[in-house]
Coordinates of C-alpha atoms and ligand atoms in Angstrom, one line a residue:
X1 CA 116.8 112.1 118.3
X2 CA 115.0 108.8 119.0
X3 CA 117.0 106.3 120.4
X4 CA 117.7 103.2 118.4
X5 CA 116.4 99.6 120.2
X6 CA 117.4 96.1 118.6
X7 CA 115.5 93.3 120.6
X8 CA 117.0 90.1 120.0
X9 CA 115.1 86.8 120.7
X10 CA 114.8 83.7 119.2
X11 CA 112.7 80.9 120.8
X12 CA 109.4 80.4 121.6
X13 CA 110.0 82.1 125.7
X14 CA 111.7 84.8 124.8
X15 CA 109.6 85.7 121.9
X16 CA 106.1 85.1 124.6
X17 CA 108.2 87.5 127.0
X18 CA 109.9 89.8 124.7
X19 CA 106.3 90.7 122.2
X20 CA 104.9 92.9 125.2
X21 CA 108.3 95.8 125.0
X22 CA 108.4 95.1 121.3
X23 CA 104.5 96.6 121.3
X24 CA 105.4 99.4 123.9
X25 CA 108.1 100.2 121.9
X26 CA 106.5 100.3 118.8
X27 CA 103.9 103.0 120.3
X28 CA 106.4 105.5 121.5
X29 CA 107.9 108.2 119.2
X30 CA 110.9 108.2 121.4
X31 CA 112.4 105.1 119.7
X32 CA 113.3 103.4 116.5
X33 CA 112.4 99.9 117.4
X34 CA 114.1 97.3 115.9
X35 CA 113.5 93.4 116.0
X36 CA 116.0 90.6 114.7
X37 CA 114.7 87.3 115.5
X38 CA 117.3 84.8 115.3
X39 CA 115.1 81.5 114.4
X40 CA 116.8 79.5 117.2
X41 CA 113.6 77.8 117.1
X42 CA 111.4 77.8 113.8
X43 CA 107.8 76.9 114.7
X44 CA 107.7 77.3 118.0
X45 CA 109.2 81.5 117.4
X46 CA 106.6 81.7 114.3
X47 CA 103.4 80.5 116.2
X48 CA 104.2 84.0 118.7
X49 CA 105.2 86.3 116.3
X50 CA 101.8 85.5 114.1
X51 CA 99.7 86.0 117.2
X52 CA 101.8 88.9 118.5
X53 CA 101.5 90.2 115.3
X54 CA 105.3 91.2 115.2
X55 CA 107.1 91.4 111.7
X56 CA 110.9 90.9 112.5
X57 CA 113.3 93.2 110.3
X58 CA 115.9 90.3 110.6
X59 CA 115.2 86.8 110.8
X60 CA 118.6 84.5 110.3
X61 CA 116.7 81.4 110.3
X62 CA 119.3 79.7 112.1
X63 CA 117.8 76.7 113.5
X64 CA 119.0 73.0 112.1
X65 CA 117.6 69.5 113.2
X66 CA 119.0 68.3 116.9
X67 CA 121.5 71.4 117.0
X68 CA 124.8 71.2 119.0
X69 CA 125.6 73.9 121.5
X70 CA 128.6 74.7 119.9
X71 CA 127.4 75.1 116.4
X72 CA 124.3 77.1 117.2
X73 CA 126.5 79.7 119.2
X74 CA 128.7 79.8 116.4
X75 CA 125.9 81.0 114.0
X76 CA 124.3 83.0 116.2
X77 CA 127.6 85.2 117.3
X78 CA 128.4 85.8 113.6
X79 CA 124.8 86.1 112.4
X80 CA 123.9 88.9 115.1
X81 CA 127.3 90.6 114.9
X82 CA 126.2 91.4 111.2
X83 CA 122.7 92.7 112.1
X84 CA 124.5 95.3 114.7
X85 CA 126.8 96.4 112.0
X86 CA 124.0 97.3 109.9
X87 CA 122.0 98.9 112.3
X88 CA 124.3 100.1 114.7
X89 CA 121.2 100.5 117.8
X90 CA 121.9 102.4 120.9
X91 CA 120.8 99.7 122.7
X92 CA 120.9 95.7 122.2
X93 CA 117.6 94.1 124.9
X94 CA 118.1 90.8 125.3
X95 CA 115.8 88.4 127.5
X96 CA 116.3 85.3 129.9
X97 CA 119.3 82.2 129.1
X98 CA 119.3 81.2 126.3
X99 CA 121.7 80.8 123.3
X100 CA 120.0 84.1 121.9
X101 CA 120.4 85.8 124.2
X102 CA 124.0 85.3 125.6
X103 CA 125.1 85.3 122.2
X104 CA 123.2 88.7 121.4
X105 CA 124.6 90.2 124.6
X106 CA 128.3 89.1 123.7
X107 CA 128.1 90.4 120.0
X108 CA 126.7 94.0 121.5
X109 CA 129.6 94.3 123.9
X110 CA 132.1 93.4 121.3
X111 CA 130.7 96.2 119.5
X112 CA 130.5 98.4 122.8
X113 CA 126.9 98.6 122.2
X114 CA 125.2 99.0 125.7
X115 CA 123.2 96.0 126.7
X116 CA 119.8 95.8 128.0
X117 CA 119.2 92.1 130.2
X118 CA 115.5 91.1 130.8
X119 CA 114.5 88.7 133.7
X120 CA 117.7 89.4 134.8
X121 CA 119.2 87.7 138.5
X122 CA 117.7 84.7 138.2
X123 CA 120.4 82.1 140.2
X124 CA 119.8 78.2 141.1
X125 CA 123.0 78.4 142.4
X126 CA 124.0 75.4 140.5
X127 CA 125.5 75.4 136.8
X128 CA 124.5 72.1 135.7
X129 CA 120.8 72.7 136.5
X130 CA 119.1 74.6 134.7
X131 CA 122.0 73.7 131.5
X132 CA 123.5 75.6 129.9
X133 CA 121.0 78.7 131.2
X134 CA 122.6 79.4 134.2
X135 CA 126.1 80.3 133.0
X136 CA 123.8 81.7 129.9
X137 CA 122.4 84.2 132.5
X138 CA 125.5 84.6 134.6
X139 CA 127.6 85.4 131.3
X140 CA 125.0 88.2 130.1
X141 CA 124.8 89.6 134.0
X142 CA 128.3 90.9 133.6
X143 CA 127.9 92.5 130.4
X144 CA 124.9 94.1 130.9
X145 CA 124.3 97.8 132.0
X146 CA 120.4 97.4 132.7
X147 CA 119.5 94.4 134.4
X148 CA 115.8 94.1 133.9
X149 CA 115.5 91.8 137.5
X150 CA 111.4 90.3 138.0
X151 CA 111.8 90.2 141.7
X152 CA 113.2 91.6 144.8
X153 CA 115.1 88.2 145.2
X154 CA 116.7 87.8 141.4
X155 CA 118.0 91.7 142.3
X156 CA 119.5 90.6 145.5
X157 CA 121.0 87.6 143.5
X158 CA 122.5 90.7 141.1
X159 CA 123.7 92.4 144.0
X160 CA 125.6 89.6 145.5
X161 CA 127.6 89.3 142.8
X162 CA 129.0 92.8 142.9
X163 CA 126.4 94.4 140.0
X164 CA 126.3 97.4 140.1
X165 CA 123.4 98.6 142.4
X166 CA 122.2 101.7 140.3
X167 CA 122.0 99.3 137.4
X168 CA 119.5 97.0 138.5
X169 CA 115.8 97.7 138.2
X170 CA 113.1 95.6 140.1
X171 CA 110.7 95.5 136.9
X172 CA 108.6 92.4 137.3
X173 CA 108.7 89.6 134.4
X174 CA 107.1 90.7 131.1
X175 CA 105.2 87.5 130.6
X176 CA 102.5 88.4 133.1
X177 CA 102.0 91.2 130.6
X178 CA 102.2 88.6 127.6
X179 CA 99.6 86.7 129.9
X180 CA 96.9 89.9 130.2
X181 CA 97.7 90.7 126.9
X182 CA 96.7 87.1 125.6
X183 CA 93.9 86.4 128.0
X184 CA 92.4 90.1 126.9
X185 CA 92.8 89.0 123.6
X186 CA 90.3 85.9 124.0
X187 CA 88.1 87.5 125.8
X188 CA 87.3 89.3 122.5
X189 CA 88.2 86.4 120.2
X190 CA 87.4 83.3 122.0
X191 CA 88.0 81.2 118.7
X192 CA 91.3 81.8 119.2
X193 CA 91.3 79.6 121.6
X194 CA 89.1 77.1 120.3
X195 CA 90.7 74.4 118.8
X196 CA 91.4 72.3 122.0
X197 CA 87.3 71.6 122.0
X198 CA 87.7 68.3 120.6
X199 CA 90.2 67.1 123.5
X200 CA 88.0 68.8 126.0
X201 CA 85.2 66.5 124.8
X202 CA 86.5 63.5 124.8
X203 CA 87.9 63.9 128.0
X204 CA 84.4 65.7 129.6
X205 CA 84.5 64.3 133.1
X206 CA 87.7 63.7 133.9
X207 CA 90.5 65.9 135.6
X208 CA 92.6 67.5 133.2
X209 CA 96.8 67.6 134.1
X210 CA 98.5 69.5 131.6
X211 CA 102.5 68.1 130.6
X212 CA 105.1 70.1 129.7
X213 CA 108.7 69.2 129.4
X214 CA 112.3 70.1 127.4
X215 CA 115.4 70.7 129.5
X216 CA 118.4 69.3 128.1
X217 CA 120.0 68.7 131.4
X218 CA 116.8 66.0 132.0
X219 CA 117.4 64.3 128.5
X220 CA 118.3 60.4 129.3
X221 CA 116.9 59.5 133.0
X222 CA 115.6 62.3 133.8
X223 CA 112.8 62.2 130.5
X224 CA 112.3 58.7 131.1
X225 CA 111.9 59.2 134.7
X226 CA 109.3 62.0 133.7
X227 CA 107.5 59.9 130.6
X228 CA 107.2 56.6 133.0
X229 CA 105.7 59.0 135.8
X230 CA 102.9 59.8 132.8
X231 CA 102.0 56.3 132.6
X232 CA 101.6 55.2 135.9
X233 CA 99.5 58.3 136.4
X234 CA 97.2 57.7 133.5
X235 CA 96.8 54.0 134.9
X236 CA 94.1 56.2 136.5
X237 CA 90.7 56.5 135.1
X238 CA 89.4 60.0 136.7
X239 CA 92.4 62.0 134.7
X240 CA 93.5 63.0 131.6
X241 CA 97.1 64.3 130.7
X242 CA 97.3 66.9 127.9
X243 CA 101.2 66.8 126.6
X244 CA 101.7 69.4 123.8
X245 CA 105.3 67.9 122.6
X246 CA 108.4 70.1 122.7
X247 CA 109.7 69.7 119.1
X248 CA 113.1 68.7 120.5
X249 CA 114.1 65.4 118.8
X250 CA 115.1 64.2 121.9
X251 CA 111.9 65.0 123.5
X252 CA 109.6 63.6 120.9
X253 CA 111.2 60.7 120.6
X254 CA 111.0 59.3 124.4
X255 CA 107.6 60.6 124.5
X256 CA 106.2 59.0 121.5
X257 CA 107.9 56.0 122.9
X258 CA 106.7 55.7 126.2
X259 CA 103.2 57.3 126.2
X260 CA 101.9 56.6 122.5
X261 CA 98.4 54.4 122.0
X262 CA 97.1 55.7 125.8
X263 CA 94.0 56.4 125.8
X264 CA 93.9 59.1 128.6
X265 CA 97.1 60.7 127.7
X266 CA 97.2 63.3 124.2
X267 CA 100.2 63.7 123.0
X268 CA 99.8 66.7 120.4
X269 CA 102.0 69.6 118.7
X270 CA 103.2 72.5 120.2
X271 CA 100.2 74.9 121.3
X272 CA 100.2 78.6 120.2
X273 CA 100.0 81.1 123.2
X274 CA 96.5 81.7 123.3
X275 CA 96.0 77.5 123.6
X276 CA 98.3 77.0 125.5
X277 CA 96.7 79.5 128.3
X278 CA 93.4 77.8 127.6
X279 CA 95.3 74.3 128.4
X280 CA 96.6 76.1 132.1
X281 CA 92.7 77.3 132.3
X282 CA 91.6 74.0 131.8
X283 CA 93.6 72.1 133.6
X284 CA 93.7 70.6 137.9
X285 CA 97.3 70.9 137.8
X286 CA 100.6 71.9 135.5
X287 CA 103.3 68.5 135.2
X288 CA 106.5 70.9 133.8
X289 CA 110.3 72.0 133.9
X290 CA 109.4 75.0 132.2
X291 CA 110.6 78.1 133.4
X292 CA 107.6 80.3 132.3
X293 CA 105.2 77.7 132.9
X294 CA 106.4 78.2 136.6
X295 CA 105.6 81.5 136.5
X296 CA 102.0 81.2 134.6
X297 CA 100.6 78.5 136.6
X298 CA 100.7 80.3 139.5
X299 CA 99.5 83.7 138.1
X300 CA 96.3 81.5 136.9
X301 CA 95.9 80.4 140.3
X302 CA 97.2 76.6 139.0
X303 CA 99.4 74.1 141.4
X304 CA 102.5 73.7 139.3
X305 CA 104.7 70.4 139.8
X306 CA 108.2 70.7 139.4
X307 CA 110.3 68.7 137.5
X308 CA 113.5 69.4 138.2
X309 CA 116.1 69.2 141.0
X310 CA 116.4 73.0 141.3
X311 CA 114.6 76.2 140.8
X312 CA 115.8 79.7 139.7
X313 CA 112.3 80.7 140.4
X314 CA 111.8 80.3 144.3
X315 CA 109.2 82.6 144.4
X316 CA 106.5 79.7 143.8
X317 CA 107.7 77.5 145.6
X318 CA 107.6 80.0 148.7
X319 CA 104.4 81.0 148.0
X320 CA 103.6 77.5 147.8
X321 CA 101.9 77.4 144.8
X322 CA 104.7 75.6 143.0
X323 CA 106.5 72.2 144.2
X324 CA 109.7 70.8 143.3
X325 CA 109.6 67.2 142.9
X326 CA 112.9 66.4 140.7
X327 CA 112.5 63.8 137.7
X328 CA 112.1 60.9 140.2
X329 CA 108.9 58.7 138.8
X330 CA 107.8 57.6 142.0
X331 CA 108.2 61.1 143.4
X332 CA 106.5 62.5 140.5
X333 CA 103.3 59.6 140.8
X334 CA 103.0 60.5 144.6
X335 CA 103.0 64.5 144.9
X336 CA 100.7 64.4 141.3
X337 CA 98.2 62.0 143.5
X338 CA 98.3 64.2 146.6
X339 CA 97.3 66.9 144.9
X340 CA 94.6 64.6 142.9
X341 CA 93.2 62.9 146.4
X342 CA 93.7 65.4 149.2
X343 CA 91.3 68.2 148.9
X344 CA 93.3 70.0 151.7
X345 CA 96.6 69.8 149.7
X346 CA 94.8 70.8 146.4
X347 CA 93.5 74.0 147.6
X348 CA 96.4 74.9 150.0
X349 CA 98.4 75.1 146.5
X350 CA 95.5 76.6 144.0
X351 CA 95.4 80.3 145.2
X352 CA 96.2 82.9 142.7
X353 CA 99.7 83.8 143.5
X354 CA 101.2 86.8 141.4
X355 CA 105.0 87.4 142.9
X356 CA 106.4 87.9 139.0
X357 CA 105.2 91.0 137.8
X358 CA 101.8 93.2 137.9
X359 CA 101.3 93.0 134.0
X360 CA 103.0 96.4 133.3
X361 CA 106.7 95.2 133.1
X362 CA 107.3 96.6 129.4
X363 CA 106.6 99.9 130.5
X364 CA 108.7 100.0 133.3
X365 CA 111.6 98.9 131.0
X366 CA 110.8 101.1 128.2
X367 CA 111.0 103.9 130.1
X368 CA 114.3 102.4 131.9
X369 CA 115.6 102.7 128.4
X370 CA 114.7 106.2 127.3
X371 CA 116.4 107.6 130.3
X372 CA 119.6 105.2 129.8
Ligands
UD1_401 C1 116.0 76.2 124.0 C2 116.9 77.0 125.1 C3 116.3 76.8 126.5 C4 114.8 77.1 126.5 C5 114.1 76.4 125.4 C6 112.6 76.8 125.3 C7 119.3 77.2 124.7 C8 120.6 76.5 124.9 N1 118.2 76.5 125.1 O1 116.2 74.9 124.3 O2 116.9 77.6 127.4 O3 114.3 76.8 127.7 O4 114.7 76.7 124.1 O5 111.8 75.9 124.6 O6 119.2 78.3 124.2 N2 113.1 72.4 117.3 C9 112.3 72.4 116.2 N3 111.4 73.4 116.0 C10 111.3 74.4 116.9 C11 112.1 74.4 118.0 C12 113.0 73.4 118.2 O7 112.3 71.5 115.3 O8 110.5 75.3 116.7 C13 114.0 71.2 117.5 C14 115.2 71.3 116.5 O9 115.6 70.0 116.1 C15 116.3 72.0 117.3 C16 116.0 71.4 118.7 O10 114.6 71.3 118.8 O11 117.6 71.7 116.9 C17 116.6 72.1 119.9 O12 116.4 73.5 119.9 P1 117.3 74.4 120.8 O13 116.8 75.8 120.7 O14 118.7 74.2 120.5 O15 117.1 73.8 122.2 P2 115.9 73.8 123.2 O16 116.0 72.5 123.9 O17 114.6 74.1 122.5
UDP402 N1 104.0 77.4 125.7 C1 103.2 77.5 124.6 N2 102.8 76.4 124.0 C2 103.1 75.1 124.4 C3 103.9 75.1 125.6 C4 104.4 76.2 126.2 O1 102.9 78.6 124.1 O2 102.7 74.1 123.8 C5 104.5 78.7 126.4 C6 104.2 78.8 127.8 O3 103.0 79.4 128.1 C7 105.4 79.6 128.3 C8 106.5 79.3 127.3 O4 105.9 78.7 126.2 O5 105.1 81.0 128.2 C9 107.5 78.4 128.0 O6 108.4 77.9 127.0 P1 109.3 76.7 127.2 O7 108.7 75.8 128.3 O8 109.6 76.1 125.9 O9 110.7 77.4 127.7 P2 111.2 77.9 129.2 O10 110.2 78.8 129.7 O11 111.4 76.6 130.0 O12 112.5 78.5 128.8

């Protein structure tokens, strides 16, 4: 009998690192995949599932304007608990920190439905930073029984905590697969990655930093810090910062504040996938706190700046393709114009640096699943 799979995912990251297993699942006459999407996000989850091409069976469109913690977990407990009633799946696969996924993970156990973690292990070591992910990922670590882990280091982080060892799985991270799968994809379609032309004009000439930036724990000093780090780096003529805005409230509204009317800085909408690797392809370095962008950067051979006071994603920063520099403006200005001034420094971090996964994650973890 084919075994039952319900992935469960509902913003734009886990939707970029959940499409590859819902495609390998979708191939394989073994299982009855299942998706419920829970709309944490709204356009941000639509833009991947159009170019995924993945029609969820259950969307419960739960996203409202500037949502509370509380609230959202509330809907999302209730919300999924229905959807496993109704399907009743072998398995619930969850992926990464967020709401989603701790609440999918909860509503499976209390439902003794086994429990499938991907990009499982990953520790800062420190619960207010990344917030709320880390308690997120420490809540669905003891539920689980398959952690998914990327790395050698996020399964030692497993096994630290007492996990079971024959439960955790070194698999690599899914969204070097999403990466290939996108890159491949504009290979053959290049005007899928088009639409950024107009920017790339207008800015022929100069070097290209690409701005990403969302964490709730940074909201306050921490976005200011970041959006007056912008300016005083686009008081430079030879660069040009390409921000595609986190729909946040929170984050739109500082940036649009701060970084409006420049005329080197573009502050635009959210890119879909395939733009958004075009902007990484583009650009001389990656600004961020984003956790994938961590892990894409480097894969593109990219230095990636780091916003944030900690990491759960030391693998980069080892490798030194990745820097932490905290939300610090001055900090920010000074590692930004290293890179942009010292030749030595630039290429010391610019080598292509793959320590996440080999692009053939979902298939370890699909067949993880079919052997339980
Ligand atoms: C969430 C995750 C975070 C992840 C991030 C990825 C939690 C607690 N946080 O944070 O781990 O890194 O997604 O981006 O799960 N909004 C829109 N349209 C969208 C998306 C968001 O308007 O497509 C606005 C809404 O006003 C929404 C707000 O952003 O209420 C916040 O969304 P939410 O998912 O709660 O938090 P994020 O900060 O996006
Ligand atoms: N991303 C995207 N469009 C954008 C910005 C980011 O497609 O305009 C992708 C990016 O390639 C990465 C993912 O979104 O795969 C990261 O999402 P985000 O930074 O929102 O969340 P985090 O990874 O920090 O949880």
């Amino acid at each position: 009998m084919a075994l039952k799979i319900l992935t469960v995912f509902g913003t734009r990251p886990e939707a970029i690192k959940m499409f590859p297993l819902v495609h390998a699942l979708r191939g394989d006459s073994r299982f009855v995949s299942r998706v419920c999407v829970t709309g944490q996000h709204r356009g941000m989850l639509d833009q991947v599932l159009a170019i995924a091409g993945v029609a969820p069976d259950h969307d419960l469109n739960v996203m409202q304007p500037d949502q509370s913690l509380d609230a959202l977990t509330a809907r999302l407990l209730t919300g999924i608990g229905q959807v496993l009633d109704a399907e009743r799946p072998d398995w619930v696969v969850v992926q990464g920190d967020t709401a989603t996924a701790m609440c999918g993970a909860l509503a499976a156990y209390y439902r003794k439905i086994p429990v499938a973690h991907v990009e499982a292990g990953l520790r800062s070591g420190n619960i207010h930073h990344p917030w709320p992910e880390e308690i997120n990922r420490k809540i669905i670590g003891t539920m689980a029984r398959l952690h998914c882990a990327p790395t050698e280091t996020a399964a030692d982080a497993l096994k630290r905590e007492n996990t079971d060892p024959a439960a955790i799985h070194v698999t690599g991270n899914t969204v070097i697969d999403a990466l290939h799968w996108v890159t491949a994809q504009i290979r053959e379609k290049p005007e899928l990655a088009a639409g950024l032309t107009e920017l790339e004009a207008r800015f022929a000439g100069k070097r290209i930093i690409g701005v990403t930036s969302h964490r709730r724990e940074n909201f306050g000093d921490g976005m200011q810090g970041i959006a007056r780090a912008i300016r005083q780096i686009a008081a430079r003529d030879d660069v040009a910062l390409i921000f595609p805005v986190h729909l946040n409230p929170h984050v739109q509204s500082v940036m649009e504040a701060e970084l409006a009317g420049l005329d080197n800085v573009a502050l635009i909408a959210p890119l879909d996938y395939p733009h958004f690797a075009r902007l990484i392809d583009i650009a001389t370095l990656m600004l961020t706190d984003s956790g994938g962008v961590q892990e894409e950067a480097p894969a593109l051979g990219k230095p990636v700046l780091v916003m944030r006071e900690t990491t759960e994603r030391p693998e980069g920063v080892e490798a030194g393709t990745a820097r932490l520099v905290g939300t610090d403006s001055d900090r920010i200005v000074a590692e930004t114009f290293r890179l942009l001034d010292d030749s030595d420094a630039y290429a010391a971090m610019a080598r292509a640096h793959n320590p996440f996964g080999d692009g053939h994650s979902a298939h370890r973890i699909v067949e993880l699943l079919a052997t339980g």
